[in-house]
C-alpha positions as semicolon CSV with decimal commas, in nm:
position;residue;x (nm);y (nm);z (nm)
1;X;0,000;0,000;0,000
2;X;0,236;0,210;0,116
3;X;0,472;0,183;-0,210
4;X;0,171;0,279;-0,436
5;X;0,087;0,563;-0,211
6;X;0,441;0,668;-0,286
7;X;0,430;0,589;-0,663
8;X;0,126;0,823;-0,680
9;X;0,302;1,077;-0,521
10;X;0,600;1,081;-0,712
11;X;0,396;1,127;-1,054
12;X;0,243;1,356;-0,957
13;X;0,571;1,553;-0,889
14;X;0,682;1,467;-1,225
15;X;0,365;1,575;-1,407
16;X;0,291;1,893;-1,196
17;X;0,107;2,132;-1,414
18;X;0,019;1,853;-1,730
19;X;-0,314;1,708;-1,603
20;X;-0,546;1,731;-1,877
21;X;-0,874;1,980;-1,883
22;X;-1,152;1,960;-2,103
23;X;-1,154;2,212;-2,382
24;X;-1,398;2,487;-2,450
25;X;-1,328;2,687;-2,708
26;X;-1,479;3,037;-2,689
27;X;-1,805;3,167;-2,830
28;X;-1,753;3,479;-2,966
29;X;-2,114;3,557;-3,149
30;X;-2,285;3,414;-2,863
31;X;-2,086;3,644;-2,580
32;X;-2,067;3,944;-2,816
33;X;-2,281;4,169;-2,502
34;X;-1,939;4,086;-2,237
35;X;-1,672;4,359;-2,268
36;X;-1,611;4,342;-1,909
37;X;-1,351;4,039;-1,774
38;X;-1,220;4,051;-1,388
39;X;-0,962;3,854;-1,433
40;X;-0,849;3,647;-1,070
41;X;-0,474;3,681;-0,942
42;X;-0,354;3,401;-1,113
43;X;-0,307;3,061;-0,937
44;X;0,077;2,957;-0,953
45;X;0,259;2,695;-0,856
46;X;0,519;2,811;-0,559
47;X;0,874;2,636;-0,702
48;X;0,978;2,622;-1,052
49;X;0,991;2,249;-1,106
50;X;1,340;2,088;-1,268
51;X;1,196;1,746;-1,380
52;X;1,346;1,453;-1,521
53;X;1,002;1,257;-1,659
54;X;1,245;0,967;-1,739
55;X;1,378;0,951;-1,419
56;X;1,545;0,602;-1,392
57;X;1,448;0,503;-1,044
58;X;1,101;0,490;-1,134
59;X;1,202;0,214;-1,296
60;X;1,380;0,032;-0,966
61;X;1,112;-0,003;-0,722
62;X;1,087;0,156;-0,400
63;X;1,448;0,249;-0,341
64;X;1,406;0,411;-0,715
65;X;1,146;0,593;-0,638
66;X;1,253;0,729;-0,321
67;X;1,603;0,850;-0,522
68;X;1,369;1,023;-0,820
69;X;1,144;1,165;-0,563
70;X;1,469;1,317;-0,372
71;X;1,668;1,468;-0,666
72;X;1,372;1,590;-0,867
73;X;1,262;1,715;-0,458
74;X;1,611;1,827;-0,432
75;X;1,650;2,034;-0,772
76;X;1,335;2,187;-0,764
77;X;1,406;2,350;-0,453
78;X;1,772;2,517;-0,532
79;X;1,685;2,625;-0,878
80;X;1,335;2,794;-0,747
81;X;1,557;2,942;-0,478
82;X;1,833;3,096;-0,709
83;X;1,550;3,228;-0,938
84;X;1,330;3,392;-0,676
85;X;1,663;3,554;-0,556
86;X;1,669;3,716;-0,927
87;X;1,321;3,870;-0,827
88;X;1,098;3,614;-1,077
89;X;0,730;3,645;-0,951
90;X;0,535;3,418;-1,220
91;X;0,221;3,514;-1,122
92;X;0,279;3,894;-1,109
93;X;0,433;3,897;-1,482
94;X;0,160;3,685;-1,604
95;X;-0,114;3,904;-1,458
96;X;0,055;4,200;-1,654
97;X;0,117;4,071;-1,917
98;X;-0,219;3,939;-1,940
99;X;-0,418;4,266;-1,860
100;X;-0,210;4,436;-2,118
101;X;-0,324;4,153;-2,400
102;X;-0,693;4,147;-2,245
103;X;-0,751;4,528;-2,316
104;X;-0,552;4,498;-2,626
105;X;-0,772;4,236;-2,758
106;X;-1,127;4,518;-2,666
107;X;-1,192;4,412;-2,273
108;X;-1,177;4,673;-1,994
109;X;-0,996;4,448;-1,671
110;X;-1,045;4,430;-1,372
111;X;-0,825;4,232;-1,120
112;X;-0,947;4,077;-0,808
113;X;-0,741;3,962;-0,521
114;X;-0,852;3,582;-0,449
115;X;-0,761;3,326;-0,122
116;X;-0,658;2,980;-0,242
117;X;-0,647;2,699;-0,057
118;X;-0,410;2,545;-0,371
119;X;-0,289;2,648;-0,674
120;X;-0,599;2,561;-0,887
121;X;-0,880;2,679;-1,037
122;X;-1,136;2,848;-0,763
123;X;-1,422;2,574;-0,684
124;X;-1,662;2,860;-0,661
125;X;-1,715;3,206;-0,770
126;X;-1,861;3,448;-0,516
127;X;-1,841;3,860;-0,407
128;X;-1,723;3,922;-0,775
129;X;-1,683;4,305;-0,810
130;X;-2,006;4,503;-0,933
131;X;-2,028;4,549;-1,333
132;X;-1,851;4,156;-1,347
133;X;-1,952;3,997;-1,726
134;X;-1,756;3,716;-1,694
135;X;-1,441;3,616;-1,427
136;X;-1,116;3,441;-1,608
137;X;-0,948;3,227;-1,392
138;X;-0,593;3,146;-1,481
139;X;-0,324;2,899;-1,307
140;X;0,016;2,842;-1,409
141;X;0,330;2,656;-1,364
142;X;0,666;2,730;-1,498
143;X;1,045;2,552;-1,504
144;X;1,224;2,299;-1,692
145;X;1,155;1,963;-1,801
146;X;1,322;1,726;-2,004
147;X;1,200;1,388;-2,129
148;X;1,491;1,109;-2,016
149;X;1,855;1,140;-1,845
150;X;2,014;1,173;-2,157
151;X;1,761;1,468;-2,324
152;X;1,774;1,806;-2,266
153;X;1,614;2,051;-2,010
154;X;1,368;2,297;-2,189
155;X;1,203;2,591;-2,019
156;X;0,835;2,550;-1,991
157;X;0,534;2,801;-1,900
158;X;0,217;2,603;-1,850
159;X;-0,145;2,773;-1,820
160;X;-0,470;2,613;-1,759
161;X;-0,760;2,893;-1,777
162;X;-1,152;2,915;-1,792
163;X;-1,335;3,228;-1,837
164;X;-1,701;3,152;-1,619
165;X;-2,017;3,349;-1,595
166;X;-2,016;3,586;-1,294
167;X;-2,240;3,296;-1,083
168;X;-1,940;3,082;-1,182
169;X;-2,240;2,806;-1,320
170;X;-2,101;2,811;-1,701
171;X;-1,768;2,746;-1,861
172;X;-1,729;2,996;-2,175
173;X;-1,390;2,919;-2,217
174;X;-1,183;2,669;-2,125
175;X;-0,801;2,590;-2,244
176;X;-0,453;2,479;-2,196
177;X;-0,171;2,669;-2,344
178;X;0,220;2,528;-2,318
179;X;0,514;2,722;-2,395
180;X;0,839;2,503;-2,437
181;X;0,833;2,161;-2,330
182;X;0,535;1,966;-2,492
183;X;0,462;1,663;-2,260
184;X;0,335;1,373;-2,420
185;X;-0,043;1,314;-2,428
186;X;-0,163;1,625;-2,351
187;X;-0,410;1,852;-2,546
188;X;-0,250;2,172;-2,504
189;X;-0,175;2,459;-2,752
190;X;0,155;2,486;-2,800
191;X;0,453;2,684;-2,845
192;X;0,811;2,609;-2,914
193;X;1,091;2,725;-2,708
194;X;1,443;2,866;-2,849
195;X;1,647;2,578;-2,833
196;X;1,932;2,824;-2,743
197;X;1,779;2,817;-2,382
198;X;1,764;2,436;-2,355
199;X;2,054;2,260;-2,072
200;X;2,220;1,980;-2,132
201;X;2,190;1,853;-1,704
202;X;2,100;2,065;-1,431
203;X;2,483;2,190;-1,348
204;X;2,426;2,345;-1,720
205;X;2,119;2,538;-1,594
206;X;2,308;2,652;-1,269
207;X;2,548;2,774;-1,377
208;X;2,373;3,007;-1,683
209;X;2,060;3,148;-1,429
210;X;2,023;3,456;-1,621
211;X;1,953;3,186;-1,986
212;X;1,755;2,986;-1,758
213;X;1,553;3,267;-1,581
214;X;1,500;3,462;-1,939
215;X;1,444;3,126;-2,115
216;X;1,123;3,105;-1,865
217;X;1,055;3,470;-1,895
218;X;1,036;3,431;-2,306
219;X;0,717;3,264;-2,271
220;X;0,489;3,463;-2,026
221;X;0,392;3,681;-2,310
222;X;0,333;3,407;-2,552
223;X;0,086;3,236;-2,317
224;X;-0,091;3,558;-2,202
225;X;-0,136;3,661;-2,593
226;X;-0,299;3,311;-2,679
227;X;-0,530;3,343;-2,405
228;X;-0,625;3,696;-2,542
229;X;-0,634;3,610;-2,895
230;X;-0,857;3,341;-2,781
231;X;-1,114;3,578;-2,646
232;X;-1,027;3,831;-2,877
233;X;-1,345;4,048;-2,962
């Protein structure tokens, strides 16, 4: 019991951010009336995940496990600390970047301050701001992933995002964008990465944080604009 306990565990750390979500591509004739979005602080993960998805010790059992778990555990952590030194905030670029595209693309904005219990979507939408046509509801996840030991590291930007009536009863939109690493399975829109910011092994990203950090910061935009274009009026 206790070994598949830890088996779910550890894939889950190895596929944070890739669970699928059921598409629901936007309406535009039918939702021509909403030119009003309040658009939630986004939902971000807290660590910017370095993950091997080809880890070999999930191929040796317990003790294999227990060794991905650690060093995946173990990289996650220094990287995310080296980056947040640099002054990355995820969430805060995202939510500019995404304001900027939203009124670009005809919406006025307005952004509400939310309490999560995770980073995920909201399971219900109440005291919306007056005026509210719709809420958008983003969450993200960023780092690098690569897809064996002997692959390279690319940076990644996930989002998952639904825009919801203001009674938070109807989907109007619903997608998954991916910038950089495109994991297997998974019915995302998707955008490459420069391969000029993909790392050979994690000592590689280490010791090149600024490549790393901008290699990340590349695709904040991309993901905010597809989510915009999306929606676009």
């Amino acid at each position: 019991m206790f070994k598949k306990w830890l088996a779910f565990v550890i894939v889950g750390v190895l596929s944070a951010g890739c669970a699928n979500i059921p598409k629901q591509a936007y309406n535009k004739e039918a939702n021509r009336e909403i030119r009003q979005v309040t658009l939630l602080e986004p939902a971000a993960e807290p660590d910017y995940a370095v993950v091997n998805l080809g880890h070999p010790g999930q191929s040796f059992g317990l003790i294999g496990l227990l060794i991905a778990s650690g060093q995946i555990s173990a990289k996650t952590a220094e990287f995310s600390k080296a980056i947040k030194a640099k002054g990355f905030d995820l969430a805060a670029e995202f939510k500019a970047a995404l304001v900027a595209e939203l009124e670009a693309a005809g919406y006025a904005v307005t952004v509400q301050k939310v309490v999560r219990a995770k980073p995920d979507f909201l399971p219900k939408y109440d005291n919306v701001p007056p005026g509210t046509q719709a809420i958008l509801d983003p969450k993200l996840s960023a780092g690098y992933y690569c897809a064996a030991s002997n692959s390279e590291y690319i940076p990644t930007v996930r989002s998952a995002v639904r825009m919801m009536k203001p009674d938070g009863k109807q989907i109007l939109y619903q997608e998954q964008i991916t910038y950089g690493y495109e994991a297997g399975g998974q019915e995302a829109v998707t955008f490459p990465a420069d391969q000029k910011y993909f790392f050979d092994d994690f000592d590689a990203i280490m010791a090149k944080l600024d490549v790393a950090l901008d290699g990340m910061r590349k695709g904040v935009p991309i993901v905010a604009k597809q989510i915009a274009d999306d929606l676009r009026r």
